[in-house]
């Protein structure tokens, strides 16, 4: 394994410069390093493989502890079972709706605010930055938030999930840093041509910022897709749940079964493969786009760390 | 994307702190700004205005820009600052459905209540222990992983390891909890290993003595890969000629790492350490909520889960708000002091 990896490497020393005589100790270290990193890969991927294997396996095989990374008693009936559950689809559809609406609103608000605070000449700019950044380090906390959302009458509505998270300050700072690095000349030229701020933003800045907007879209979409607690807190009706809460209830059901003893153990075990199927279906959209969009995520983090 | 040299070490242009919103960035503190601001500011710089345009002119000239922040400011006012003020219910009697700022002052009654509540001290201790363990493992391990990745010669393999190790970052915490329940169940993989080694299967998630290990190791699994990104970026900025010089002086690989690489990424380490310390008290509330159960409360119950149960399950809003306020203030104090200390000690800070 080590050698195949090494040969595929080509002559690309991590640190360039003179290809000096390697000590034996260092060669040993490099071999160890490759093995260690393969270990990291294995440990990272293992739970995914296990869940996928279990989703195709039979109850009995899981119950007797035979299923690790290879399906035993291969079947698709669990998938059929979950997919025939109307509530699962309702909740899945909710997740899609919540994610789309929340991401759209978050993108608009974040772009507007980030654009404004990227304008260094603007009077009051640092106050605007301060207002946003302070919320990173101090927040109202669970109870006042709950009281607020309830008193605004947002319970059992999409807005309880969307509005309280409409701007992530981290994303805001990423976008601000990006806008600050755009060449000023283009906007100045447009201004001379008589374009107002709105049209400059819409016609010039946004087309130039596709990369960062794509990154923000992914950041927001993933976080809304994955979120569960807001819905868990503010939704009382199961037909309003996102799929994460559906899954949470499956898991919580089985964990209470485990702690209440053997009588309920059957329920817990049967749901192991149902849980796996639900997990696979929930994470599937992310896994599908992940290989293609991964570099955007990374560039977003880098951008966020650039001093702006 | 462009990463500007060593500046990568400062993640946010943060004029924050309690005085944050009011504090202006002085030109000296923000040289970039001054450079980029260019002509406009110099033209307007006069006398006591310190380079500031009068408000009236600013509003007339930039009203379109200001109009763009109206909706976001409403968002911040309603969903961020109103809850902050809403914390006054920690000192006021609160009636469900009544005024969100409470009905009448009761002074420090709720604060005294939780200070004399033994459960509070238990969850406080648990929070500190879990927070400390998380910091102990989740802060250094990404550095180690980044250093190991940096020693790889194969770019393909390096990119592969990176891609895989970032993946857990994108999972919902619910999925991670689901995986843990299955991995740690009596017939799960971990117990298969335990029994293969001759031990007895352990119901890990029902045992208080195991909770911290489960929490911290899953936290490492989730965060270590993603945590390498900034270090890997910082590693590329370390000056190549320093290694050259060290080699001429006869330093081996290990010595190069110790004397050149690590000092080279120190600003990044400091920044991330401050950020980690800032989130010290906010231990993964959602994860604990998903993983714990009454059997594991003695080690698993943390401040945030306790106040969740007190406030939203038992409806003692004011009492829970008092605990929550206490937690937020400690968190704020921690990040401010970590920042101040690092500014003094190593000259690196968030703002």
XYZ file of C-alpha atoms in Angstrom:
659
model
C 0.000 0.000 0.000
C 2.726 2.355 0.999
C 4.712 1.759 -2.135
C 1.780 2.222 -4.505
C 1.075 5.525 -2.934
C 4.700 6.523 -3.099
C 5.082 5.587 -6.767
C 1.998 7.503 -7.753
C 3.597 10.452 -6.111
C 6.137 11.435 -8.662
C 9.100 13.543 -7.723
C 7.308 16.125 -5.631
C 9.092 16.690 -2.360
C 6.834 18.418 0.120
C 9.548 20.885 0.866
C 11.459 21.698 -2.227
C 15.063 22.718 -2.289
C 18.002 20.413 -2.413
C 16.911 16.802 -2.474
C 19.250 15.961 0.303
C 20.192 12.520 1.525
C 17.368 11.344 3.700
C 18.273 9.869 6.993
C 17.001 6.401 7.709
C 14.949 7.771 10.550
C 13.151 10.091 8.203
C 12.388 7.304 5.728
C 10.901 5.265 8.547
C 8.899 8.262 9.604
C 7.499 8.752 6.122
C 6.352 5.170 5.913
C 4.777 5.481 9.329
C 3.152 8.720 8.263
C 1.449 7.166 5.259
C 0.173 4.313 7.389
C -1.071 6.719 10.052
C -2.920 8.832 7.521
C -4.474 5.748 5.964
C -5.619 4.981 9.485
C -7.203 8.435 9.706
C -8.998 7.793 6.416
C -10.235 4.415 7.614
C -11.491 5.741 10.936
C -13.224 8.646 9.217
C -14.944 6.533 6.609
C -15.840 3.602 8.813
C -19.097 4.955 10.290
C -20.316 5.910 6.819
C -19.613 2.445 5.449
C -21.235 0.847 8.458
C -24.415 2.871 8.091
C -24.631 2.105 4.386
C -24.025 -1.601 5.010
C -26.618 -1.690 7.747
C -29.184 0.061 5.586
C -29.074 -2.890 3.176
C -28.933 -5.584 5.847
C -31.546 -7.705 7.529
C -32.712 -7.151 11.096
C -31.449 -10.490 12.271
C -27.975 -9.938 10.897
C -27.672 -6.559 12.610
C -29.122 -7.915 15.811
C -26.569 -10.689 15.966
C -23.746 -8.229 15.364
C -22.718 -9.521 11.938
C -22.933 -6.269 10.023
C -19.885 -4.063 9.970
C -18.919 -2.712 6.607
C -20.476 -5.332 4.383
C -24.242 -5.934 4.127
C -25.436 -9.274 5.466
C -28.812 -10.570 4.360
C -28.901 -8.023 1.565
C -32.352 -6.545 0.971
C -34.053 -3.386 -0.146
C -37.186 -3.842 1.924
C -36.048 -1.367 4.562
C -35.691 1.284 1.885
C -39.174 0.447 0.657
C -40.478 0.608 4.204
C -39.032 4.044 4.866
C -39.923 5.392 1.462
C -43.514 4.215 1.862
C -43.822 6.203 5.053
C -45.789 9.300 4.066
C -44.462 11.200 7.072
C -40.893 10.641 5.972
C -41.625 12.266 2.623
C -43.556 15.108 4.208
C -40.623 15.808 6.482
C -38.107 15.437 3.682
C -40.067 17.906 1.594
C -40.131 20.269 4.590
C -36.354 20.103 4.830
C -36.086 21.044 1.161
C -38.514 23.953 1.556
C -36.923 25.264 4.744
C -33.464 25.005 3.235
C -34.397 26.811 0.019
C -36.309 29.642 1.682
C -33.819 30.129 4.483
C -30.825 30.045 2.177
C -32.368 32.552 -0.216
C -33.195 35.021 2.555
C -29.859 34.548 4.259
C -27.982 35.130 1.013
C -29.809 38.366 0.248
C -29.392 39.820 3.728
C -25.778 38.727 4.059
C -24.826 40.097 0.643
C -26.416 43.489 1.332
C -24.822 43.903 4.723
C -21.434 42.575 3.630
C -21.380 44.912 0.644
C -22.115 47.932 2.765
C -19.540 47.145 5.436
C -16.931 46.541 2.762
C -17.118 50.229 1.823
C -14.268 51.815 3.695
C -15.370 55.364 3.083
C -18.758 54.841 4.661
C -19.500 56.859 7.765
C -20.508 54.550 10.588
C -18.989 51.509 8.934
C -17.125 50.364 12.020
C -20.272 50.702 14.085
C -22.063 48.437 11.623
C -19.207 45.927 11.807
C -19.225 46.106 15.577
C -22.967 45.460 15.746
C -22.487 42.251 13.791
C -19.270 41.033 15.368
C -20.365 41.567 18.940
C -23.099 38.960 18.418
C -20.382 36.389 17.732
C -19.123 36.656 21.276
C -22.252 37.343 23.225
C -25.703 36.060 22.525
C -29.039 36.226 24.215
C -29.149 32.570 25.068
C -31.739 29.887 24.740
C -34.463 31.142 27.040
C -34.764 34.770 25.863
C -34.697 33.520 22.269
C -37.455 31.060 22.972
C -39.527 33.702 24.710
C -39.039 36.067 21.795
C -39.957 33.586 19.072
C -43.021 32.490 21.003
C -44.204 36.010 21.665
C -43.744 36.928 18.012
C -46.153 34.106 17.232
C -43.629 32.295 15.073
C -44.137 28.897 16.655
C -45.149 26.220 14.195
C -44.111 28.329 11.265
C -41.265 28.208 8.841
C -40.146 31.639 10.038
C -39.105 30.295 13.425
C -36.375 28.388 11.606
C -35.553 30.916 8.913
C -35.514 34.326 10.575
C -33.434 33.800 13.730
C -30.565 32.465 11.604
C -30.831 34.813 8.670
C -27.287 36.115 8.989
C -24.275 34.130 10.079
C -21.619 36.600 11.122
C -18.852 34.268 10.024
C -20.293 34.144 6.508
C -20.793 37.873 6.619
C -17.104 38.436 7.317
C -16.126 36.034 4.536
C -18.201 38.009 2.049
C -16.940 41.329 3.355
C -13.356 40.186 2.847
C -14.190 39.153 -0.696
C -15.887 42.436 -1.575
C -12.960 44.378 -0.153
C -10.636 42.625 -2.541
C -12.637 43.507 -5.618
C -10.976 46.214 -7.715
C -12.472 49.582 -6.827
C -11.915 50.965 -10.320
C -14.795 49.078 -11.886
C -17.281 50.476 -9.433
C -15.831 53.967 -9.747
C -16.127 53.771 -13.505
C -19.725 52.645 -13.204
C -20.402 55.479 -10.828
C -19.030 57.960 -13.319
C -21.306 56.406 -15.916
C -24.151 57.372 -13.627
C -25.093 54.022 -12.108
C -26.528 54.163 -8.610
C -25.449 51.913 -5.762
C -28.214 49.372 -6.331
C -27.376 48.927 -9.959
C -23.642 48.780 -9.279
C -24.278 46.041 -6.751
C -26.614 44.157 -9.057
C -24.893 44.635 -12.411
C -21.239 44.749 -11.440
C -20.464 43.456 -7.990
C -22.704 40.401 -7.924
C -21.632 39.071 -11.331
C -18.028 39.441 -10.183
C -18.746 37.620 -6.937
C -20.201 34.383 -8.221
C -17.505 32.349 -6.519
C -18.118 33.746 -3.061
C -21.886 33.668 -3.527
C -21.671 30.001 -4.473
C -19.600 29.383 -1.371
C -22.071 31.196 0.856
C -24.944 29.342 -0.754
C -23.280 26.065 0.133
C -22.451 27.117 3.683
C -25.996 28.244 4.349
C -27.663 25.361 2.542
C -25.664 22.765 4.455
C -26.295 24.393 7.793
C -30.040 24.702 7.205
C -30.248 21.187 5.794
C -28.533 19.821 8.890
C -30.280 21.912 11.512
C -32.780 20.254 13.774
C -32.907 22.041 17.094
C -34.914 25.090 16.016
C -37.551 22.842 14.505
C -37.460 20.554 17.516
C -37.999 23.547 19.763
C -40.594 25.507 17.829
C -42.608 22.889 15.956
C -45.294 20.911 17.730
C -46.846 19.161 14.750
C -45.014 16.254 13.205
C -46.118 17.222 9.694
C -44.018 20.381 10.071
C -40.812 18.619 11.112
C -37.761 18.575 8.904
C -36.265 15.174 8.251
C -33.568 15.706 10.876
C -36.231 15.823 13.589
C -37.872 12.737 12.087
C -34.523 10.992 12.381
C -33.920 12.353 15.862
C -37.215 10.882 17.003
C -36.284 7.482 15.595
C -32.964 7.596 17.412
C -34.405 8.946 20.648
C -37.068 6.256 20.525
C -34.490 3.549 20.290
C -32.254 5.026 22.937
C -35.083 5.206 25.446
C -35.902 1.627 24.537
C -32.317 0.679 25.323
C -32.337 2.351 28.687
C -35.721 1.038 29.718
C -34.595 -2.527 29.373
C -34.879 -5.710 27.401
C -38.633 -5.633 26.924
C -38.286 -2.815 24.462
C -35.046 -4.100 22.991
C -36.782 -5.536 19.932
C -38.049 -2.133 18.936
C -34.585 -0.728 19.303
C -32.963 -3.408 17.178
C -35.512 -3.326 14.391
C -35.127 0.362 14.085
C -31.354 0.042 13.627
C -31.709 -0.578 9.918
C -34.595 1.852 9.578
C -32.403 4.431 11.267
C -29.591 3.600 8.884
C -31.804 4.013 5.851
C -33.078 7.353 7.128
C -29.543 8.505 7.833
C -28.387 7.493 4.368
C -31.293 9.287 2.711
C -30.772 12.391 4.837
C -27.087 12.663 4.136
C -27.306 11.594 0.501
C -27.744 15.049 -1.052
C -24.694 16.294 0.822
C -22.608 13.284 -0.136
C -23.645 13.686 -3.760
C -22.564 17.281 -4.128
C -19.627 17.100 -1.711
C -16.918 15.941 -4.142
C -17.773 18.715 -6.577
C -18.165 21.603 -4.185
C -15.586 20.756 -1.565
C -13.044 23.268 -2.854
C -15.599 26.068 -2.488
C -15.993 25.264 1.176
C -12.269 25.327 1.697
C -11.853 28.583 -0.198
C -14.616 30.075 1.920
C -12.770 29.276 5.108
C -9.545 30.680 3.702
C -11.276 33.830 2.587
C -12.801 34.242 6.008
C -9.398 34.150 7.559
C -7.913 36.840 5.365
C -7.635 40.073 7.219
C -10.193 42.437 5.811
C -8.642 32.160 -3.614
C -5.969 34.547 -2.544
C -4.575 34.234 0.895
C -2.442 37.123 1.832
C 0.745 35.977 3.394
C 0.980 35.943 7.152
C -2.173 37.981 7.449
C -4.084 34.761 7.330
C -3.612 34.581 11.039
C -6.190 37.195 11.805
C -9.600 35.777 11.044
C -11.720 38.744 11.767
C -11.283 42.480 11.759
C -12.847 42.605 15.102
C -13.425 45.869 16.869
C -15.474 44.001 19.403
C -15.757 43.573 23.082
C -18.478 45.206 25.097
C -17.413 48.536 23.682
C -17.378 46.995 20.223
C -20.326 48.590 18.538
C -19.263 52.002 19.669
C -15.552 51.715 18.990
C -14.227 53.082 15.746
C -11.334 51.409 14.026
C -8.532 53.890 14.253
C -6.551 54.298 11.071
C -3.509 52.974 12.877
C -5.290 49.772 13.814
C -6.437 49.174 10.291
C -3.675 50.158 7.897
C -5.287 48.210 5.064
C -8.337 50.317 5.333
C -6.351 53.480 5.172
C -4.476 52.277 2.146
C -7.572 51.199 0.318
C -9.693 54.133 1.278
C -7.531 56.182 -1.028
C -8.446 59.593 -2.260
C -11.927 59.989 -0.896
C -10.942 60.019 2.733
C -7.976 62.265 2.309
C -10.135 64.781 0.555
C -12.602 64.819 3.386
C -10.079 64.771 6.153
C -10.153 68.085 7.880
C -9.735 69.487 11.338
C -11.480 67.790 14.187
C -13.543 65.535 11.944
C -10.608 63.105 11.888
C -11.329 62.120 8.332
C -15.000 61.640 8.939
C -17.635 63.004 6.676
C -20.421 64.813 8.551
C -23.456 62.626 8.978
C -25.664 64.846 6.889
C -23.317 64.660 3.892
C -22.811 60.958 4.382
C -26.525 60.293 4.409
C -27.121 62.385 1.316
C -24.256 60.804 -0.579
C -24.614 57.198 0.554
C -28.309 56.868 1.328
C -28.553 53.940 -1.054
C -25.831 52.067 0.811
C -27.495 52.825 4.140
C -30.824 51.639 2.804
C -29.301 48.230 2.100
C -28.540 47.660 5.764
C -32.034 48.424 7.005
C -33.343 44.853 6.815
C -30.174 43.283 8.221
C -30.198 45.810 11.052
C -33.787 44.910 11.845
C -32.654 41.301 11.927
C -29.840 42.102 14.358
C -32.078 44.267 16.502
C -34.907 41.755 16.746
C -33.179 38.392 16.738
C -29.828 39.193 18.331
C -30.071 42.252 20.545
C -33.638 41.822 21.793
C -32.792 38.398 23.285
C -29.737 39.972 24.919
C -32.004 42.505 26.592
C -34.463 39.697 27.206
C -31.962 38.396 29.740
C -33.414 40.891 32.209
C -35.981 38.220 33.013
C -33.143 36.705 35.034
C -33.863 39.553 37.494
C -37.592 39.878 36.923
C -40.615 37.743 37.453
C -41.726 36.306 34.141
C -45.196 35.139 33.215
C -45.559 32.886 30.157
C -47.397 34.770 27.453
C -46.776 38.052 29.217
C -44.195 40.738 28.583
C -40.988 39.217 27.215
C -39.041 41.479 29.549
C -40.912 40.212 32.604
C -43.377 41.764 35.002
C -41.588 43.005 38.142
C -38.101 43.190 39.575
C -37.089 40.446 41.949
C -33.401 41.351 42.250
C -30.911 38.549 42.538
C -33.411 35.956 43.707
C -32.807 33.615 40.752
C -29.047 34.087 40.867
C -29.015 33.162 44.551
C -31.273 30.238 43.728
C -28.883 28.655 41.249
C -25.820 29.458 43.325
C -27.310 27.359 46.101
C -28.524 24.634 43.762
C -26.280 21.534 44.001
C -27.342 20.403 40.513
C -26.087 23.675 39.133
C -22.635 23.046 40.574
C -22.645 19.540 39.160
C -23.466 20.764 35.650
C -20.976 23.593 36.059
C -18.237 21.094 36.872
C -19.292 18.866 33.976
C -19.170 21.820 31.622
C -15.660 22.707 32.746
C -14.428 19.126 32.490
C -15.924 18.478 29.054
C -14.806 21.898 27.835
C -11.266 21.320 29.089
C -11.036 17.843 27.595
C -12.356 19.107 24.284
C -9.798 21.889 24.256
C -7.044 19.482 25.242
C -7.736 17.162 22.301
C -9.488 19.229 19.670
C -7.002 22.064 19.688
C -3.665 20.243 19.195
C -4.763 17.311 17.033
C -5.487 19.379 13.912
C -1.966 20.811 14.208
C -0.513 17.306 14.341
C -2.619 16.168 11.408
C -1.649 19.234 9.394
C 2.037 18.603 10.079
C 1.676 14.980 9.022
C -0.170 15.984 5.853
C 2.540 18.505 5.151
C 5.178 15.770 5.121
C 3.382 13.815 2.396
C 5.036 13.832 -0.981
C 2.133 12.605 -3.038
C -0.207 15.456 -3.783
C -2.922 13.074 -4.881
C -2.790 11.148 -1.654
C -2.645 14.355 0.365
C -5.725 15.720 -1.337
C -7.512 12.425 -0.855
C -6.811 12.363 2.891
C -7.913 15.983 3.171
C -11.168 15.438 1.301
C -12.054 12.454 3.428
C -11.158 14.114 6.684
C -13.295 17.197 5.962
C -16.373 15.078 5.379
C -17.635 14.686 8.974
C -17.817 18.460 9.255
C -20.785 18.444 6.895
C -22.899 15.982 8.797
C -25.882 16.919 10.854
C -25.288 16.388 14.530
C -28.341 14.123 14.444
C -26.586 11.815 11.997
C -23.483 11.773 14.172
C -25.583 10.849 17.184
C -27.261 8.119 15.153
C -23.892 6.715 14.118
C -22.667 6.776 17.711
C -25.730 4.915 18.953
C -25.091 2.176 16.414
C -21.319 2.016 16.840
C -21.606 1.853 20.618
C -24.625 -0.405 20.948
C -24.163 -3.789 22.575
C -23.828 -5.512 19.211
C -21.981 -2.591 17.603
C -18.468 -2.497 16.252
C -16.813 -1.148 19.371
C -18.251 -3.867 21.537
C -17.282 -6.470 18.957
C -13.704 -5.319 19.386
C -14.062 -5.321 23.169
C -15.399 -8.868 23.242
C -12.809 -10.047 20.719
C -10.153 -8.809 23.118
C -11.772 -10.854 25.848
C -13.734 -8.106 27.585
C -17.427 -7.862 28.335
C -19.683 -5.768 26.140
C -20.298 -2.350 27.685
C -23.459 -0.286 27.113
C -21.279 2.799 26.659
C -24.047 5.370 26.356
C -25.707 4.158 29.550
C -22.524 4.469 31.603
C -21.669 7.848 33.106
C -17.977 6.972 33.313
C -17.836 6.597 29.537
C -19.711 9.698 28.492
C -16.743 12.068 28.380
C -14.671 9.665 26.319
C -17.533 9.224 23.858
C -18.141 12.935 23.655
C -14.536 13.964 23.164
C -13.603 11.211 20.719
C -16.614 11.905 18.522
C -15.778 15.590 18.703
C -12.277 14.814 17.480
C -13.672 12.655 14.675
C -15.931 15.486 13.629
C -13.540 18.417 13.798
C -9.957 17.309 13.333
C -9.893 17.267 9.525
C -11.668 20.552 9.040
C -9.440 22.100 11.675
C -6.344 21.509 9.522
C -7.396 23.922 6.771
C -6.011 27.080 8.295
C -2.842 25.365 9.486
C -2.176 23.945 6.039
C -2.605 27.410 4.589
C -0.265 28.845 7.200
C 2.296 26.127 6.481
C 2.552 27.191 2.861
C 3.561 30.669 3.967
C 6.574 29.551 5.997
C 9.663 30.921 4.325
C 11.413 28.228 2.281
C 14.833 29.792 2.766
C 14.625 29.227 6.515
C 14.577 25.476 5.895
C 17.478 25.835 3.505
C 19.472 27.674 6.135
C 18.594 25.151 8.799
C 19.681 22.289 6.577
C 23.004 23.942 6.006
C 23.341 24.226 9.761
C 22.732 20.498 9.928
C 19.234 20.514 11.432
C 17.337 17.309 10.824
C 13.710 17.133 9.840
C 12.466 17.037 13.395
C 14.556 20.043 14.393
C 13.330 21.920 11.337
C 9.756 21.233 12.369
C 10.384 22.291 15.932
C 12.401 25.431 15.241
C 10.949 26.660 11.962
C 7.569 25.162 11.145
C 5.957 25.510 14.545
C 7.102 29.087 15.153
C 5.972 29.828 11.602
C 2.397 28.822 12.296
C 2.319 30.175 15.811
C 0.073 33.158 15.043
C -2.517 30.791 13.572
C -2.263 28.558 16.606
C -2.751 31.495 18.952
C -5.749 32.799 17.040
C -7.444 29.427 16.984
C -6.619 28.850 20.628
C -8.351 32.095 21.551
C -11.370 31.129 19.506
C -11.425 27.693 21.118
C -11.240 29.216 24.568
C -14.094 31.525 23.620
C -16.345 28.564 22.916
C -15.154 26.730 26.010
C -18.406 27.139 27.919
C -20.632 26.520 24.948
C -19.870 22.810 24.859
C -21.864 21.070 22.172
C -25.301 21.551 23.619
C -27.079 19.791 20.765
C -24.767 16.816 20.884
C -25.112 16.365 24.622
C -28.868 16.735 24.315
C -28.949 13.966 21.716
C -26.553 11.630 23.492
C -27.309 11.867 27.173
C -30.027 10.241 29.228
C -30.893 10.251 32.930
C -28.397 7.466 33.569
C -25.512 9.579 32.316
C -26.576 12.919 33.826
C -23.881 12.747 36.543
C -21.156 13.342 33.927
C -23.054 14.389 30.811
C -25.385 17.095 32.007
C -23.906 20.506 31.185
C -25.076 24.033 31.931
C -26.868 24.448 28.619
C -28.753 21.159 28.812
C -29.648 21.806 32.437
C -31.049 25.235 31.692
C -32.893 23.751 28.719
C -34.632 21.280 31.003
C -35.240 23.796 33.759
C -36.499 26.459 31.378
C -38.299 24.753 28.573
C -39.250 21.418 30.061
C -40.161 22.634 33.551
C -41.084 26.208 32.543
C -38.882 28.063 35.033
C -37.952 30.709 32.504
C -36.417 33.264 34.834
C -34.341 30.711 36.686
C -33.039 29.254 33.432
C -32.372 32.710 32.019
C -30.268 33.527 35.074
C -28.160 30.426 34.472
C -27.899 31.213 30.774
C -26.782 34.762 31.439
C -24.137 33.484 33.829
C -22.883 31.123 31.133
C -22.769 33.834 28.451
C -20.916 36.227 30.719
C -18.291 33.616 31.538
C -17.911 32.894 27.819
C -17.463 36.565 27.000
C -15.003 37.028 29.853
C -12.991 34.028 28.713
C -12.574 35.251 25.161
C -11.789 38.816 26.224
C -9.154 37.695 28.702
C -7.664 35.098 26.352
C -7.358 37.809 23.758
C -5.841 40.294 26.194
C -3.352 37.755 27.518
C -2.221 36.695 24.080
C -1.876 40.307 23.009
C 0.467 40.868 25.941
C 2.319 37.575 25.794
C 2.771 36.863 22.091
C 1.535 39.993 20.382
C -1.155 38.158 18.451
C -4.802 38.881 19.010
C -8.179 38.760 17.356
C -8.595 42.508 17.491
